[in-house]
Short mmCIF file of C-alpha atoms and ligand atoms in Angstrom, two decimals:
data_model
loop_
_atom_site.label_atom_id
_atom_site.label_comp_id
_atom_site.label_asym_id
_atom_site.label_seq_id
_atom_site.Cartn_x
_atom_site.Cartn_y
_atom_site.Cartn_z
CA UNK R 1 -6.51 -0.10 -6.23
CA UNK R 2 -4.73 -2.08 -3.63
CA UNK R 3 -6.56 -4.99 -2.12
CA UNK R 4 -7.46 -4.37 1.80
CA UNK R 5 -5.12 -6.61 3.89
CA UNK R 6 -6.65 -6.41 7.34
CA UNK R 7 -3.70 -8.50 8.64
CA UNK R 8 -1.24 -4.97 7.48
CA UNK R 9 -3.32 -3.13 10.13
CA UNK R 10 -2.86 -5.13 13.07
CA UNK R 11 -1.22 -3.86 15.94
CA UNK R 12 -1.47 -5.53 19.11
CA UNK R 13 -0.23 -7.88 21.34
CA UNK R 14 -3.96 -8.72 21.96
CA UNK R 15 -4.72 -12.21 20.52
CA UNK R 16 -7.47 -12.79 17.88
CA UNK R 17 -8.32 -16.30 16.88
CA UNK R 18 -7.21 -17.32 13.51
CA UNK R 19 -10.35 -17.44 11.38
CA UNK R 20 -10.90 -13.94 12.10
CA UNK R 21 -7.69 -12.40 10.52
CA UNK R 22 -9.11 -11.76 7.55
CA UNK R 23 -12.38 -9.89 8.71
CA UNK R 24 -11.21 -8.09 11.80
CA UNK R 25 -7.67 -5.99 13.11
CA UNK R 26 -7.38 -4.51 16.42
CA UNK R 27 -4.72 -1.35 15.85
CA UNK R 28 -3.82 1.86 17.32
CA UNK R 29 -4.98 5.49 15.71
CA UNK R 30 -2.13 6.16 14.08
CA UNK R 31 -1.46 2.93 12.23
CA UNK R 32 -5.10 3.64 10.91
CA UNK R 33 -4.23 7.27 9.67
CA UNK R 34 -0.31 6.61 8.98
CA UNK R 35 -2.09 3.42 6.49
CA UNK R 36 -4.88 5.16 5.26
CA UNK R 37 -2.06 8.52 4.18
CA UNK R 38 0.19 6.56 3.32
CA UNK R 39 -2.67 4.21 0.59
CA UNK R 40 -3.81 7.05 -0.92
CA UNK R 41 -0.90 9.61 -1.93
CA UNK R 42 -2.19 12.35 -4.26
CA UNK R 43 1.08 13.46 -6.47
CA UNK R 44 1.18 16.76 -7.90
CA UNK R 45 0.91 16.51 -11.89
CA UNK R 46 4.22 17.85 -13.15
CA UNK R 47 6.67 17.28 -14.82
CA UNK R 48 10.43 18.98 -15.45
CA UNK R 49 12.77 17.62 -17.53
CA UNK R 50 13.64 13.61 -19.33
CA UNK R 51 12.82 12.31 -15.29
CA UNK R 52 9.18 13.15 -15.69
CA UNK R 53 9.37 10.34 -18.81
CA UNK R 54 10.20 7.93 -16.39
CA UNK R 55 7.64 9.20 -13.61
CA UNK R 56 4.97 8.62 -16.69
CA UNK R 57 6.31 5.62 -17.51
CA UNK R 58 5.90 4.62 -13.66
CA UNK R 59 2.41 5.34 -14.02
CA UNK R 60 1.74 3.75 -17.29
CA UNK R 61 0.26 0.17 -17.05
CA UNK R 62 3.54 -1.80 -16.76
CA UNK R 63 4.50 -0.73 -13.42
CA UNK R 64 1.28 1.40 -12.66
CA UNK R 65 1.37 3.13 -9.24
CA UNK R 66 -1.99 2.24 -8.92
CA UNK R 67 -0.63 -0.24 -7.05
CA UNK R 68 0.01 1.94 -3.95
CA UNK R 69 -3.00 4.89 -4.40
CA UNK R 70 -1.23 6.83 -5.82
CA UNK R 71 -2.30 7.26 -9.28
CA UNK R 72 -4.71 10.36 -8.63
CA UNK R 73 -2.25 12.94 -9.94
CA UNK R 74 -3.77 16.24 -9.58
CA UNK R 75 -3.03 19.01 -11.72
CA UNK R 76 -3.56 21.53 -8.35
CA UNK R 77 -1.32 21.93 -5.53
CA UNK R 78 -4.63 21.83 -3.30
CA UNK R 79 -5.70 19.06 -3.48
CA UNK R 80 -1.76 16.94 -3.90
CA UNK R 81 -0.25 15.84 -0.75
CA UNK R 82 3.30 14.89 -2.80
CA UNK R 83 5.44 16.96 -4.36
CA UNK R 84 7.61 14.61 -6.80
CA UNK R 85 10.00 17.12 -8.85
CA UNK R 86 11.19 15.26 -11.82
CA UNK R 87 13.80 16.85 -13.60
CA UNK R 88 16.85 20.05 -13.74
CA UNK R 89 15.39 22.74 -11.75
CA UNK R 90 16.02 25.84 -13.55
CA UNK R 91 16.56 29.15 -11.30
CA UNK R 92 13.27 30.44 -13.25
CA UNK R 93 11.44 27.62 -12.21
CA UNK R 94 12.28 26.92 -8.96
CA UNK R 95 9.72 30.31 -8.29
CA UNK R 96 6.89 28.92 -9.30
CA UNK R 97 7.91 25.52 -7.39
CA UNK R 98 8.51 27.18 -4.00
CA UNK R 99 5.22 28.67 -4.91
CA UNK R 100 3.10 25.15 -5.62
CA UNK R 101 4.73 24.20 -2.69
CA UNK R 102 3.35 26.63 -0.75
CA UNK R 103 -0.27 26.33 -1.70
CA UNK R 104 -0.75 22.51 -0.77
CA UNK R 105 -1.86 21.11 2.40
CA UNK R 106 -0.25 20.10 5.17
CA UNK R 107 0.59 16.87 5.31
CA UNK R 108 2.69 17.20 2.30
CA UNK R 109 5.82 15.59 1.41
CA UNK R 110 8.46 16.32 -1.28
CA UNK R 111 10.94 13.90 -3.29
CA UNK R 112 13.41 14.82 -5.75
CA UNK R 113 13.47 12.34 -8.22
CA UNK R 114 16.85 12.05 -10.03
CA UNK R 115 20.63 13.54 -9.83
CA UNK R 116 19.39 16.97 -11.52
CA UNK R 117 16.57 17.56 -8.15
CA UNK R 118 18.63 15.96 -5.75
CA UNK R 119 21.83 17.97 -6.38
CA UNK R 120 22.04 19.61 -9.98
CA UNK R 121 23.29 16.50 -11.90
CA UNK R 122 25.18 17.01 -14.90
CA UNK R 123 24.24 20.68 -14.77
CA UNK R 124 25.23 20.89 -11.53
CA UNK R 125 26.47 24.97 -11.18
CA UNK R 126 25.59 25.77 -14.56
CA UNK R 127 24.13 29.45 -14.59
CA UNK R 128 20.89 28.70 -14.74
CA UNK R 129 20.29 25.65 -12.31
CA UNK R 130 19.89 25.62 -9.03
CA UNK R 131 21.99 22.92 -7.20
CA UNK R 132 19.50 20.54 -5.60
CA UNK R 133 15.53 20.74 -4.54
CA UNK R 134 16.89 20.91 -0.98
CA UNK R 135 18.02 24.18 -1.30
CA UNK R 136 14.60 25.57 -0.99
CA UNK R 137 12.64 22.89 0.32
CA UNK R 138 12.45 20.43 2.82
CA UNK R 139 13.20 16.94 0.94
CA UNK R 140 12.09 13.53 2.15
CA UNK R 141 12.84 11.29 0.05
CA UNK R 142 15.91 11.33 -2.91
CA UNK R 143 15.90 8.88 -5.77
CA UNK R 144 19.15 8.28 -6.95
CA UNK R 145 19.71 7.83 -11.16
CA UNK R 146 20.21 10.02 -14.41
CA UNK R 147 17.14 9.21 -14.60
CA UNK R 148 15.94 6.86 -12.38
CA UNK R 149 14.57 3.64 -13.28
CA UNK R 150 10.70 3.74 -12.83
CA UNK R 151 11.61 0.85 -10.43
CA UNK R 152 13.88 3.25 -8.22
CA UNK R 153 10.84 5.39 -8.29
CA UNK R 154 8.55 2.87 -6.98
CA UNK R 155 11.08 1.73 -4.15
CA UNK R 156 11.17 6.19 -3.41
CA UNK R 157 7.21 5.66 -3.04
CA UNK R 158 7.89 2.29 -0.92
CA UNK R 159 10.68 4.13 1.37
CA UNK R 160 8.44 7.16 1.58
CA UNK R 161 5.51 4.85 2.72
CA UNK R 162 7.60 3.50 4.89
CA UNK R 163 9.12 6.93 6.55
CA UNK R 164 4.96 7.78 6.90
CA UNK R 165 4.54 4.55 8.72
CA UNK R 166 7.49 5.23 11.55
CA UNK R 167 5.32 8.50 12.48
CA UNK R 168 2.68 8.52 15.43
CA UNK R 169 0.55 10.63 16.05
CA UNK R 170 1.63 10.64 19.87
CA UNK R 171 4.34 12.17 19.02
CA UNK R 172 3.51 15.47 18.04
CA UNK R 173 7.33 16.25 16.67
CA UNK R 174 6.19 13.94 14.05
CA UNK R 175 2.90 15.63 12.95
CA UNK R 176 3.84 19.30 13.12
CA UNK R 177 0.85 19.74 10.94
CA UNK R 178 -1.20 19.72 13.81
CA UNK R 179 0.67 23.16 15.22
CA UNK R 180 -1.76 26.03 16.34
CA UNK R 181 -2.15 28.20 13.67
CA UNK R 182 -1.17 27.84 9.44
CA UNK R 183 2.27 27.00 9.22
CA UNK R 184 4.87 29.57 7.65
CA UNK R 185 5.42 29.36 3.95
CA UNK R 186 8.37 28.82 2.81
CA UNK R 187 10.13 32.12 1.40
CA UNK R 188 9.79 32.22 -2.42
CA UNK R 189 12.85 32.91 -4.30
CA UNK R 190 12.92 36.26 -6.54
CA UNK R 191 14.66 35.91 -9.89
CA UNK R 192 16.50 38.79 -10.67
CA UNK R 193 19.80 38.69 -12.79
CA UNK R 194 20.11 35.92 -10.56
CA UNK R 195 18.22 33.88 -8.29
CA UNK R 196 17.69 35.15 -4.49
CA UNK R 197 16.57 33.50 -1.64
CA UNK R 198 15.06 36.29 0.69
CA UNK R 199 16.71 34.18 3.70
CA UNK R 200 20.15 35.54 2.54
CA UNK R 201 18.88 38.84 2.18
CA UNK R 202 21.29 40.14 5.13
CA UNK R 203 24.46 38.44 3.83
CA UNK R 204 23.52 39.92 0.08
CA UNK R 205 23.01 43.40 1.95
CA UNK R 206 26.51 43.34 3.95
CA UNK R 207 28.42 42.06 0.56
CA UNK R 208 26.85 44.89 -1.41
CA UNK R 209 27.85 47.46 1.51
CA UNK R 210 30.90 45.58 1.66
CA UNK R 211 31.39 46.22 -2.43
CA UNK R 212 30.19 49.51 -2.54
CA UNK R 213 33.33 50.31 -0.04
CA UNK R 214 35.92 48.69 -2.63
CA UNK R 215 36.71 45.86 -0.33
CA UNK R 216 36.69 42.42 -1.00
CA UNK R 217 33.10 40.41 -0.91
CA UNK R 218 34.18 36.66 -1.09
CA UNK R 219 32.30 35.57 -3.82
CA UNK R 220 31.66 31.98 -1.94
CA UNK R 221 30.54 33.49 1.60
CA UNK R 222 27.10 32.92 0.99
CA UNK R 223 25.97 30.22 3.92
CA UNK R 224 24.18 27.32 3.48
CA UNK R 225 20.05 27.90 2.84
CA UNK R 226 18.83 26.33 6.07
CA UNK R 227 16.25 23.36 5.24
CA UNK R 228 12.98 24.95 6.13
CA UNK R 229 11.10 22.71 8.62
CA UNK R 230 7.57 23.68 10.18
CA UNK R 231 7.70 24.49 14.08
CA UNK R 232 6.29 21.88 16.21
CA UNK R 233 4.10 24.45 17.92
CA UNK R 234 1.49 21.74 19.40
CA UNK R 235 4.38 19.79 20.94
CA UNK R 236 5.92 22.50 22.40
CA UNK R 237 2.42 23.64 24.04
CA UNK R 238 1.57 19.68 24.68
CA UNK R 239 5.05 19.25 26.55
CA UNK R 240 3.94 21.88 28.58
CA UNK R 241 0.83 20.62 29.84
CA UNK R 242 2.18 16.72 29.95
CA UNK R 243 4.47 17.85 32.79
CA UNK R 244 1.13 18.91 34.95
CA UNK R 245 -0.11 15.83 34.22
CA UNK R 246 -0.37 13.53 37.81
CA UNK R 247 -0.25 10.25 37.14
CA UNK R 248 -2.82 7.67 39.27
CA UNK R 249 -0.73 5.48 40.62
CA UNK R 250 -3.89 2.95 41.09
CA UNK R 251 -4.76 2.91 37.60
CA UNK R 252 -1.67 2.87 36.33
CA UNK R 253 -1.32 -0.48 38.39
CA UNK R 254 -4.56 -1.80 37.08
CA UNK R 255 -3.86 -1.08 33.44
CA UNK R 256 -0.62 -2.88 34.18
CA UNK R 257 -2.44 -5.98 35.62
CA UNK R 258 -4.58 -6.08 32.26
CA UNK R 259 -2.12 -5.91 30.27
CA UNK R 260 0.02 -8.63 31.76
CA UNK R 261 -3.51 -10.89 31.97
CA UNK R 262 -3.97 -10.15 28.22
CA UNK R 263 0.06 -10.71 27.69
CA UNK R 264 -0.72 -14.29 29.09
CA UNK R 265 -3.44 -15.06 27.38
CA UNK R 266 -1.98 -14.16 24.33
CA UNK R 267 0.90 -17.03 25.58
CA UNK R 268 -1.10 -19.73 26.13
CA UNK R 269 -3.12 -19.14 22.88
CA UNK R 270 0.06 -19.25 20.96
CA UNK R 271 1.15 -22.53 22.95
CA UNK R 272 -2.05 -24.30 22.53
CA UNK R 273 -1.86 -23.77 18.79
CA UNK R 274 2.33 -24.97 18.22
S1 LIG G 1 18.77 13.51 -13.72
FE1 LIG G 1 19.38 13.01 -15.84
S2 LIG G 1 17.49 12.21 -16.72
FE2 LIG G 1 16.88 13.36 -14.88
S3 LIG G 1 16.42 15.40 -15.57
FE3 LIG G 1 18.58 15.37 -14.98
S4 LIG G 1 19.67 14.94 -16.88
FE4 LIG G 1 17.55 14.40 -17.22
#
């Protein structure tokens, strides 16, 4: 478990004498929950092809992701708020993926660990593999490597931990989570002789009419799978109601005032002590 560094949680120009560092931080809400998500990432427990050796090996004791919270891996999409897919996603298995997906929470974030998740790798349009996680899901974070180093795969946790840290909860475009209402699922794919994505269910239709009639289907016409994203309901609503919003010009002027007398105190506090 990671030590508690009260000094990574402070966020203010307020000043705070020295000796208290260690014991006390004055931050804003969201560094609290961005640093307490971001400590304690839950990654699904699977595993797809040799890039899940390396994701155990990243666990195992010499580079042990303990380190960041993040060695609970639970073997249930409900209770795993990372979705790390290790390995050559097979058309048959990218079902039950879109699936796993579905069923955990929101916040939840994906990376696709290697060249075979990212974009097929060395199978890359074989008939069976499906060219890249980020067909079907929404992908945060790609680690490059055939297979990645377990040290690429802690600097994918780092840059993910990072990416959590740059949201705020005042911006509600960051934390679509919070929308009214369950978010949509993500379609899942239906294996047939092939894979299908129900989102290209009306270009599939018009090439089969198109078929059927003896003329020419373009075997490439299928458009890009757009990267599901989850609709920023909340922010649309909250947009709304900021526009009604009068500002008082008074307080605004006194919270001004306060800030600049704290912005000077801070000053001379630094000055005294150089
Ligand atoms: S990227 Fe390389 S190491 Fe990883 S699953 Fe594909 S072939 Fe295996």
């Amino acid at each position: 478990m990671a030590d508690l560094n009260l000094n990574e949680l402070h966020d203010t120009e307020f000043p705070l004498p020295e000796q208290m560092h260690g014991n006390v931080a004055i931050t804003s809400l969201s560094k609290l929950y961005n640093w307490s998500r971001r400590s304690s990432m839950w990654p699904l427990l699977f595993g797809l092809a040799c890039c899940a050796i390396e994701m155990i090996g990243t666990a195992a004791s010499r580079f042990d992701f303990s380190r960041f919270g993040m060695e609970v891996m639970r073997a249930t999409p409900r209770q795993s708020d990372l979705m790390i897919v290790s390995g050559t996603v097979t058309k048959k298995m990218v079902v039950p993926i879109v699936r796993l997906y579905n069923q955990m929470p929101e916040p939840k974030y994906v990376m696709a660990m290697g060249a075979c998740a990212s974009g097929g790798g060395p199978f890359k349009e074989g008939y069976n593999v499906v060219s890249g996680i980020d067909k079907y899901l929404p992908v945060d974070v790609y680690v490059p490597g055939c297979p990645p180093t377990p040290q690429a795969l802690l600097h994918g946790l780092i840059t993910l931990q990072k990416k959590i840290d740059g949201q705020s909860l005042a911006n509600l475009d960051d934390v679509p989570w919070y929308g009214v209402g369950p978010s949509e699922p993500t379609p899942i794919p239906i294996l047939g002789p092939d894979i299908i994505d129900p989102r290209q269910m009306d270009t599939i239709r018009r090439q089969a009419e198109l078929a059927a009639l003896g003329q020419p289907i373009g075997l490439r016409a299928l458009p890009d799978v757009p990267v599901y994203k989850p609709k920023p309901k909340k922010a649309v609503a909250a947009a709304a109601v900021v526009e009604e919003v009068v500002v008082d010009e008074e307080d605004a002027a006194r919270v001004m005032e306060l800030r600049q007398a704290a912005l000077a105190r801070k000053r001379a506090y630094d000055a005294s002590k150089s």
